[in-house]
Amino acid sequence: MVEQVARRMAGKTVTDAPEGWARAVLSGRAGGGGSSMTGGYTVPGVRASALPSDMHSLLKELAEAVREDRGWEPVSWEMDCRSSGEYRLTVFTDAVGRVSGQGGGYEIVLAPGYRLPQPGLRQAAGTAAPAGDPESAATRFRAYLERRAAVLGHPEELPPPATTAALDEAERRIGRPLPADLRALYLIADGDGIGHRHRHLIGGHAWLSLESLVAENTEWREWQDRPWLGWDLEWNAVVFDATPADTVRRCGDHPGWIRFAADGGGNHLAVDTAPARDGRPGQVIATGRDHDEGPEYVADSVSSLLRQHLELLEHGSYEEEDGRIFLGGPARAPGTREIVGGIPAEVPPTLQAIHINDAAGLVGLGPLTAAPGLRLLNLNRSTTADLSPVRGLPVESLRAALDGGDLTPLAGHPRLAALTLRTTAPVDLTPLSTVPHLHGLDLSGAETPDLAVLAGLAGLRYLALARRQWDALLDRRAVPPALAAVRLAGDPAGDGVTFEDALALAARLGLDTGGALRVTGGVTGHGDGAVHG
């Protein structure tokens, strides 16, 4: 029963409490294969205190009890326990839950199935012809195998060729044709694996059999796509451009990327059948777990990649160990994509993201115009008085504290999608009504005298406000019409918010919170728990 688990959680909280504590507020998620906990004890005169130990087994029991009682999984929970032994446990679906990190507060998901579109879907499509050639690919691959055999002292055993019929069936099942040069390789060998042993012939990756290729690009693909990390991390995230620019779509994954080789650690080589404007169909890209900031351009075709492999062998750029050949990496275009710290004296033109931290005095953003591909600009605990340099940059995610100045430079900005704004004086939000792709907005640290402007932001999907701002917005009936998720932030002046505040806001926004579980009681002789729904 939920109340029994609640009482044991409160007892554990009291038992593990530090000396002199007054209150503990703990929260997190439970169920769905795991649990989490944040918060801590309040001890007068002490800045922070540790969490109770070994609570995860109790959270597992809580998840099981709530699933049996209400059918919810996973759930969000919050325990408020006083040194007197009185406690209150609140449990609801994970549609409402605490978020940590900058801003904190509570997240409320109003449209659980909605995901933000990836920026690469808006990029212009490439129109160039494929760079690969099946005859060249086959010739280079055979030469590559011969050169490897000379290094190893023996030819490497490979699977027999795939048939034309098998290739046709594989293409039918994945719904796209393979590039002609990749097809040519499968007519030589059906991948490079014998049993579970692979030769890692292509880019140091295991070249997949047709059967595995189909699996990677059909039934397995759903859970291998870039995971959704939650609105608090995704609403202002940016996908970097590959180098050269505008060759690969800026996506975490795309149905036009056909994975044909794997490193065994969640990374893949793929042939790109839907390139961006300056790309070529059939180009080879790297994507997967270690490419969460965006895909990497590798070569304009499988044919070119094989030429690179031959050149590396010819120049001795390899190591041979235990019967395997490890090729040196092909040269990558140099350039700095991200900087953390201050603006350097010379801004690299390749810069795509900068995090300016703890700057002394006002930050002048003018030097950043030297980075024509800048997409993310974060001023963390740093302030500027002029946003006009942003006007001519393709910035999609902007975090800024504004001292004076206004938002006029952002009017009509063609790329801006996410804005976090802090202000030292009231600011007019009207220029935001002309930003066509604005989907996320955090005004919880801004002085905003007229929030009614937000009602006209038809494309806004995420909004973070302090409690007083939400009250004003709801009283004015000016809530943007298409919100998928919101955040209730604590007031910058120190006005904290609670789970109950978040549930009340969720209800005002149309979410049914009437079934929330609330368990109250006392421990260490302070009475038995009672449950209320």
PDB file of N, CA, C and O in Angstrom, residues 109-163:
ATOM      1  N   VAL A 109       4.145  18.615 -18.640  1.00  0.00           N
ATOM      2  CA  VAL A 109       4.030  18.192 -20.035  1.00  0.00           C
ATOM      3  C   VAL A 109       2.561  18.113 -20.405  1.00  0.00           C
ATOM      4  O   VAL A 109       1.806  17.318 -19.834  1.00  0.00           O
ATOM      5  N   LEU A 110       2.161  18.931 -21.344  1.00  0.00           N
ATOM      6  CA  LEU A 110       0.762  19.005 -21.753  1.00  0.00           C
ATOM      7  C   LEU A 110       0.474  18.146 -22.977  1.00  0.00           C
ATOM      8  O   LEU A 110      -0.673  17.702 -23.169  1.00  0.00           O
ATOM      9  N   ALA A 111       1.489  17.910 -23.797  1.00  0.00           N
ATOM     10  CA  ALA A 111       1.320  17.091 -25.013  1.00  0.00           C
ATOM     11  C   ALA A 111       2.443  16.061 -25.033  1.00  0.00           C
ATOM     12  O   ALA A 111       3.490  16.269 -25.651  1.00  0.00           O
ATOM     13  N   PRO A 112       2.266  14.918 -24.347  1.00  0.00           N
ATOM     14  CA  PRO A 112       3.373  13.976 -24.160  1.00  0.00           C
ATOM     15  C   PRO A 112       3.930  13.381 -25.445  1.00  0.00           C
ATOM     16  O   PRO A 112       5.075  12.961 -25.481  1.00  0.00           O
ATOM     17  N   GLY A 113       3.142  13.328 -26.507  1.00  0.00           N
ATOM     18  CA  GLY A 113       3.636  12.720 -27.731  1.00  0.00           C
ATOM     19  C   GLY A 113       4.341  13.681 -28.668  1.00  0.00           C
ATOM     20  O   GLY A 113       4.918  13.252 -29.680  1.00  0.00           O
ATOM     21  N   TYR A 114       4.347  14.959 -28.338  1.00  0.00           N
ATOM     22  CA  TYR A 114       4.917  15.952 -29.260  1.00  0.00           C
ATOM     23  C   TYR A 114       6.438  16.014 -29.107  1.00  0.00           C
ATOM     24  O   TYR A 114       6.970  15.983 -28.001  1.00  0.00           O
ATOM     25  N   ARG A 115       7.135  16.103 -30.240  1.00  0.00           N
ATOM     26  CA  ARG A 115       8.583  16.310 -30.263  1.00  0.00           C
ATOM     27  C   ARG A 115       8.897  17.473 -31.192  1.00  0.00           C
ATOM     28  O   ARG A 115       8.285  17.613 -32.249  1.00  0.00           O
ATOM     29  N   LEU A 116       9.852  18.271 -30.813  1.00  0.00           N
ATOM     30  CA  LEU A 116      10.253  19.399 -31.639  1.00  0.00           C
ATOM     31  C   LEU A 116      10.839  18.905 -32.957  1.00  0.00           C
ATOM     32  O   LEU A 116      11.607  17.937 -32.978  1.00  0.00           O
ATOM     33  N   PRO A 117      10.502  19.534 -34.070  1.00  0.00           N
ATOM     34  CA  PRO A 117      11.089  19.122 -35.348  1.00  0.00           C
ATOM     35  C   PRO A 117      12.577  19.428 -35.374  1.00  0.00           C
ATOM     36  O   PRO A 117      13.032  20.424 -34.816  1.00  0.00           O
ATOM     37  N   GLN A 118      13.338  18.554 -36.001  1.00  0.00           N
ATOM     38  CA  GLN A 118      14.775  18.755 -36.091  1.00  0.00           C
ATOM     39  C   GLN A 118      15.091  19.813 -37.150  1.00  0.00           C
ATOM     40  O   GLN A 118      14.436  19.865 -38.192  1.00  0.00           O
ATOM     41  N   PRO A 119      16.084  20.654 -36.892  1.00  0.00           N
ATOM     42  CA  PRO A 119      16.366  21.760 -37.822  1.00  0.00           C
ATOM     43  C   PRO A 119      16.722  21.288 -39.220  1.00  0.00           C
ATOM     44  O   PRO A 119      16.482  21.996 -40.191  1.00  0.00           O
ATOM     45  N   GLY A 120      17.280  20.091 -39.335  1.00  0.00           N
ATOM     46  CA  GLY A 120      17.662  19.590 -40.646  1.00  0.00           C
ATOM     47  C   GLY A 120      16.499  19.367 -41.582  1.00  0.00           C
ATOM     48  O   GLY A 120      16.672  19.319 -42.812  1.00  0.00           O
ATOM     49  N   LEU A 121      15.297  19.236 -41.020  1.00  0.00           N
ATOM     50  CA  LEU A 121      14.130  19.022 -41.868  1.00  0.00           C
ATOM     51  C   LEU A 121      13.770  20.271 -42.657  1.00  0.00           C
ATOM     52  O   LEU A 121      13.043  20.188 -43.652  1.00  0.00           O
ATOM     53  N   ARG A 122      14.270  21.435 -42.217  1.00  0.00           N
ATOM     54  CA  ARG A 122      14.001  22.681 -42.930  1.00  0.00           C
ATOM     55  C   ARG A 122      15.104  23.031 -43.924  1.00  0.00           C
ATOM     56  O   ARG A 122      14.980  23.993 -44.672  1.00  0.00           O
ATOM     57  N   GLN A 123      16.185  22.264 -43.929  1.00  0.00           N
ATOM     58  CA  GLN A 123      17.282  22.566 -44.832  1.00  0.00           C
ATOM     59  C   GLN A 123      16.925  22.217 -46.274  1.00  0.00           C
ATOM     60  O   GLN A 123      16.200  21.253 -46.542  1.00  0.00           O
ATOM     61  N   ALA A 124      17.474  22.988 -47.195  1.00  0.00           N
ATOM     62  CA  ALA A 124      17.262  22.714 -48.614  1.00  0.00           C
ATOM     63  C   ALA A 124      17.921  21.393 -48.986  1.00  0.00           C
ATOM     64  O   ALA A 124      18.997  21.044 -48.484  1.00  0.00           O
ATOM     65  N   ALA A 125      17.279  20.644 -49.873  1.00  0.00           N
ATOM     66  CA  ALA A 125      17.788  19.337 -50.286  1.00  0.00           C
ATOM     67  C   ALA A 125      18.885  19.488 -51.327  1.00  0.00           C
ATOM     68  O   ALA A 125      18.899  20.429 -52.126  1.00  0.00           O
ATOM     69  N   GLY A 126      19.815  18.557 -51.317  1.00  0.00           N
ATOM     70  CA  GLY A 126      20.866  18.544 -52.310  1.00  0.00           C
ATOM     71  C   GLY A 126      20.334  18.113 -53.671  1.00  0.00           C
ATOM     72  O   GLY A 126      19.416  17.298 -53.768  1.00  0.00           O
ATOM     73  N   THR A 127      20.909  18.651 -54.715  1.00  0.00           N
ATOM     74  CA  THR A 127      20.476  18.322 -56.078  1.00  0.00           C
ATOM     75  C   THR A 127      21.606  17.732 -56.915  1.00  0.00           C
ATOM     76  O   THR A 127      21.394  17.403 -58.086  1.00  0.00           O
ATOM     77  N   ALA A 128      22.797  17.575 -56.348  1.00  0.00           N
ATOM     78  CA  ALA A 128      23.935  17.053 -57.097  1.00  0.00           C
ATOM     79  C   ALA A 128      23.768  15.561 -57.366  1.00  0.00           C
ATOM     80  O   ALA A 128      23.014  14.853 -56.681  1.00  0.00           O
ATOM     81  N   ALA A 129      24.495  15.068 -58.352  1.00  0.00           N
ATOM     82  CA  ALA A 129      24.490  13.640 -58.670  1.00  0.00           C
ATOM     83  C   ALA A 129      25.379  12.896 -57.682  1.00  0.00           C
ATOM     84  O   ALA A 129      26.252  13.488 -57.037  1.00  0.00           O
ATOM     85  N   PRO A 130      25.192  11.584 -57.533  1.00  0.00           N
ATOM     86  CA  PRO A 130      26.062  10.811 -56.647  1.00  0.00           C
ATOM     87  C   PRO A 130      27.517  10.894 -57.086  1.00  0.00           C
ATOM     88  O   PRO A 130      27.827  10.978 -58.279  1.00  0.00           O
ATOM     89  N   ALA A 131      28.418  10.892 -56.093  1.00  0.00           N
ATOM     90  CA  ALA A 131      29.854  10.908 -56.394  1.00  0.00           C
ATOM     91  C   ALA A 131      30.412   9.502 -56.542  1.00  0.00           C
ATOM     92  O   ALA A 131      31.496   9.324 -57.105  1.00  0.00           O
ATOM     93  N   GLY A 132      29.698   8.513 -56.038  1.00  0.00           N
ATOM     94  CA  GLY A 132      30.196   7.145 -56.065  1.00  0.00           C
ATOM     95  C   GLY A 132      30.037   6.489 -57.426  1.00  0.00           C
ATOM     96  O   GLY A 132      29.142   6.827 -58.204  1.00  0.00           O
ATOM     97  N   ASP A 133      30.890   5.512 -57.685  1.00  0.00           N
ATOM     98  CA  ASP A 133      30.844   4.760 -58.943  1.00  0.00           C
ATOM     99  C   ASP A 133      31.006   3.284 -58.615  1.00  0.00           C
ATOM    100  O   ASP A 133      31.987   2.901 -57.948  1.00  0.00           O
ATOM    101  N   PRO A 134      30.093   2.434 -59.044  1.00  0.00           N
ATOM    102  CA  PRO A 134      30.158   1.013 -58.649  1.00  0.00           C
ATOM    103  C   PRO A 134      31.402   0.299 -59.167  1.00  0.00           C
ATOM    104  O   PRO A 134      31.983  -0.528 -58.451  1.00  0.00           O
ATOM    105  N   GLU A 135      31.851   0.604 -60.390  1.00  0.00           N
ATOM    106  CA  GLU A 135      33.031  -0.069 -60.915  1.00  0.00           C
ATOM    107  C   GLU A 135      34.276   0.334 -60.138  1.00  0.00           C
ATOM    108  O   GLU A 135      35.113  -0.510 -59.793  1.00  0.00           O
ATOM    109  N   SER A 136      34.400   1.649 -59.865  1.00  0.00           N
ATOM    110  CA  SER A 136      35.551   2.112 -59.081  1.00  0.00           C
ATOM    111  C   SER A 136      35.531   1.514 -57.684  1.00  0.00           C
ATOM    112  O   SER A 136      36.574   1.126 -57.141  1.00  0.00           O
ATOM    113  N   ALA A 137      34.347   1.455 -57.081  1.00  0.00           N
ATOM    114  CA  ALA A 137      34.234   0.909 -55.728  1.00  0.00           C
ATOM    115  C   ALA A 137      34.676  -0.546 -55.700  1.00  0.00           C
ATOM    116  O   ALA A 137      35.432  -0.963 -54.805  1.00  0.00           O
ATOM    117  N   ALA A 138      34.215  -1.346 -56.677  1.00  0.00           N
ATOM    118  CA  ALA A 138      34.579  -2.761 -56.704  1.00  0.00           C
ATOM    119  C   ALA A 138      36.080  -2.926 -56.926  1.00  0.00           C
ATOM    120  O   ALA A 138      36.739  -3.746 -56.258  1.00  0.00           O
ATOM    121  N   THR A 139      36.655  -2.145 -57.849  1.00  0.00           N
ATOM    122  CA  THR A 139      38.087  -2.231 -58.121  1.00  0.00           C
ATOM    123  C   THR A 139      38.901  -1.845 -56.890  1.00  0.00           C
ATOM    124  O   THR A 139      39.872  -2.526 -56.524  1.00  0.00           O
ATOM    125  N   ARG A 140      38.512  -0.749 -56.244  1.00  0.00           N
ATOM    126  CA  ARG A 140      39.242  -0.301 -55.053  1.00  0.00           C
ATOM    127  C   ARG A 140      39.104  -1.283 -53.902  1.00  0.00           C
ATOM    128  O   ARG A 140      40.063  -1.508 -53.146  1.00  0.00           O
ATOM    129  N   PHE A 141      37.928  -1.865 -53.755  1.00  0.00           N
ATOM    130  CA  PHE A 141      37.721  -2.804 -52.650  1.00  0.00           C
ATOM    131  C   PHE A 141      38.594  -4.034 -52.831  1.00  0.00           C
ATOM    132  O   PHE A 141      39.220  -4.501 -51.862  1.00  0.00           O
ATOM    133  N   ARG A 142      38.689  -4.548 -54.057  1.00  0.00           N
ATOM    134  CA  ARG A 142      39.542  -5.725 -54.292  1.00  0.00           C
ATOM    135  C   ARG A 142      41.007  -5.359 -54.066  1.00  0.00           C
ATOM    136  O   ARG A 142      41.765  -6.145 -53.467  1.00  0.00           O
ATOM    137  N   ALA A 143      41.405  -4.177 -54.509  1.00  0.00           N
ATOM    138  CA  ALA A 143      42.785  -3.741 -54.280  1.00  0.00           C
ATOM    139  C   ALA A 143      43.058  -3.566 -52.784  1.00  0.00           C
ATOM    140  O   ALA A 143      44.148  -3.897 -52.288  1.00  0.00           O
ATOM    141  N   TYR A 144      42.082  -3.062 -52.077  1.00  0.00           N
ATOM    142  CA  TYR A 144      42.193  -2.871 -50.625  1.00  0.00           C
ATOM    143  C   TYR A 144      42.362  -4.219 -49.931  1.00  0.00           C
ATOM    144  O   TYR A 144      43.224  -4.371 -49.045  1.00  0.00           O
ATOM    145  N   LEU A 145      41.599  -5.220 -50.328  1.00  0.00           N
ATOM    146  CA  LEU A 145      41.714  -6.555 -49.739  1.00  0.00           C
ATOM    147  C   LEU A 145      43.090  -7.158 -50.036  1.00  0.00           C
ATOM    148  O   LEU A 145      43.699  -7.807 -49.173  1.00  0.00           O
ATOM    149  N   GLU A 146      43.582  -6.944 -51.271  1.00  0.00           N
ATOM    150  CA  GLU A 146      44.905  -7.469 -51.624  1.00  0.00           C
ATOM    151  C   GLU A 146      46.000  -6.806 -50.789  1.00  0.00           C
ATOM    152  O   GLU A 146      46.936  -7.481 -50.316  1.00  0.00           O
ATOM    153  N   ARG A 147      45.910  -5.495 -50.598  1.00  0.00           N
ATOM    154  CA  ARG A 147      46.915  -4.789 -49.812  1.00  0.00           C
ATOM    155  C   ARG A 147      46.863  -5.239 -48.346  1.00  0.00           C
ATOM    156  O   ARG A 147      47.907  -5.388 -47.695  1.00  0.00           O
ATOM    157  N   ARG A 148      45.674  -5.443 -47.815  1.00  0.00           N
ATOM    158  CA  ARG A 148      45.541  -5.947 -46.441  1.00  0.00           C
ATOM    159  C   ARG A 148      46.150  -7.347 -46.328  1.00  0.00           C
ATOM    160  O   ARG A 148      46.822  -7.659 -45.344  1.00  0.00           O
ATOM    161  N   ALA A 149      45.909  -8.191 -47.321  1.00  0.00           N
ATOM    162  CA  ALA A 149      46.463  -9.545 -47.294  1.00  0.00           C
ATOM    163  C   ALA A 149      47.988  -9.504 -47.303  1.00  0.00           C
ATOM    164  O   ALA A 149      48.654 -10.317 -46.632  1.00  0.00           O
ATOM    165  N   ALA A 150      48.567  -8.548 -48.045  1.00  0.00           N
ATOM    166  CA  ALA A 150      50.021  -8.422 -48.073  1.00  0.00           C
ATOM    167  C   ALA A 150      50.558  -8.019 -46.701  1.00  0.00           C
ATOM    168  O   ALA A 150      51.621  -8.487 -46.266  1.00  0.00           O
ATOM    169  N   VAL A 151      49.833  -7.157 -45.998  1.00  0.00           N
ATOM    170  CA  VAL A 151      50.254  -6.733 -44.662  1.00  0.00           C
ATOM    171  C   VAL A 151      50.153  -7.890 -43.671  1.00  0.00           C
ATOM    172  O   VAL A 151      51.055  -8.139 -42.867  1.00  0.00           O
ATOM    173  N   LEU A 152      49.045  -8.619 -43.740  1.00  0.00           N
ATOM    174  CA  LEU A 152      48.790  -9.689 -42.772  1.00  0.00           C
ATOM    175  C   LEU A 152      49.514 -10.986 -43.117  1.00  0.00           C
ATOM    176  O   LEU A 152      49.699 -11.857 -42.264  1.00  0.00           O
ATOM    177  N   GLY A 153      49.877 -11.141 -44.393  1.00  0.00           N
ATOM    178  CA  GLY A 153      50.519 -12.369 -44.824  1.00  0.00           C
ATOM    179  C   GLY A 153      49.550 -13.439 -45.271  1.00  0.00           C
ATOM    180  O   GLY A 153      49.956 -14.561 -45.583  1.00  0.00           O
ATOM    181  N   HIS A 154      48.268 -13.105 -45.328  1.00  0.00           N
ATOM    182  CA  HIS A 154      47.252 -14.064 -45.769  1.00  0.00           C
ATOM    183  C   HIS A 154      45.978 -13.300 -46.100  1.00  0.00           C
ATOM    184  O   HIS A 154      45.722 -12.230 -45.537  1.00  0.00           O
ATOM    185  N   PRO A 155      45.162 -13.819 -47.006  1.00  0.00           N
ATOM    186  CA  PRO A 155      43.871 -13.167 -47.284  1.00  0.00           C
ATOM    187  C   PRO A 155      42.907 -13.373 -46.137  1.00  0.00           C
ATOM    188  O   PRO A 155      42.976 -14.380 -45.416  1.00  0.00           O
ATOM    189  N   GLU A 156      42.021 -12.425 -45.958  1.00  0.00           N
ATOM    190  CA  GLU A 156      41.029 -12.515 -44.881  1.00  0.00           C
ATOM    191  C   GLU A 156      39.769 -13.214 -45.393  1.00  0.00           C
ATOM    192  O   GLU A 156      39.291 -12.933 -46.497  1.00  0.00           O
ATOM    193  N   GLU A 157      39.261 -14.098 -44.568  1.00  0.00           N
ATOM    194  CA  GLU A 157      38.048 -14.813 -44.948  1.00  0.00           C
ATOM    195  C   GLU A 157      36.843 -13.883 -44.839  1.00  0.00           C
ATOM    196  O   GLU A 157      36.662 -13.186 -43.841  1.00  0.00           O
ATOM    197  N   LEU A 158      36.026 -13.877 -45.880  1.00  0.00           N
ATOM    198  CA  LEU A 158      34.827 -13.046 -45.914  1.00  0.00           C
ATOM    199  C   LEU A 158      33.625 -13.902 -46.289  1.00  0.00           C
ATOM    200  O   LEU A 158      33.783 -14.976 -46.897  1.00  0.00           O
ATOM    201  N   PRO A 159      32.430 -13.451 -45.954  1.00  0.00           N
ATOM    202  CA  PRO A 159      31.230 -14.193 -46.348  1.00  0.00           C
ATOM    203  C   PRO A 159      31.090 -14.218 -47.871  1.00  0.00           C
ATOM    204  O   PRO A 159      31.682 -13.395 -48.585  1.00  0.00           O
ATOM    205  N   PRO A 160      30.322 -15.144 -48.395  1.00  0.00           N
ATOM    206  CA  PRO A 160      30.073 -15.161 -49.843  1.00  0.00           C
ATOM    207  C   PRO A 160      29.281 -13.927 -50.264  1.00  0.00           C
ATOM    208  O   PRO A 160      28.677 -13.245 -49.435  1.00  0.00           O
ATOM    209  N   PRO A 161      29.271 -13.647 -51.572  1.00  0.00           N
ATOM    210  CA  PRO A 161      28.549 -12.464 -52.054  1.00  0.00           C
ATOM    211  C   PRO A 161      27.049 -12.558 -51.780  1.00  0.00           C
ATOM    212  O   PRO A 161      26.482 -13.652 -51.703  1.00  0.00           O
ATOM    213  N   ALA A 162      26.418 -11.401 -51.668  1.00  0.00           N
ATOM    214  CA  ALA A 162      24.953 -11.343 -51.649  1.00  0.00           C
ATOM    215  C   ALA A 162      24.460 -11.456 -53.085  1.00  0.00           C
ATOM    216  O   ALA A 162      25.165 -11.109 -54.036  1.00  0.00           O
ATOM    217  N   THR A 163      23.276 -11.946 -53.255  1.00  0.00           N
ATOM    218  CA  THR A 163      22.694 -12.041 -54.586  1.00  0.00           C
ATOM    219  C   THR A 163      21.970 -10.746 -54.939  1.00  0.00           C
ATOM    220  O   THR A 163      21.594  -9.959 -54.065  1.00  0.00           O
TER     221      THR A 163
END
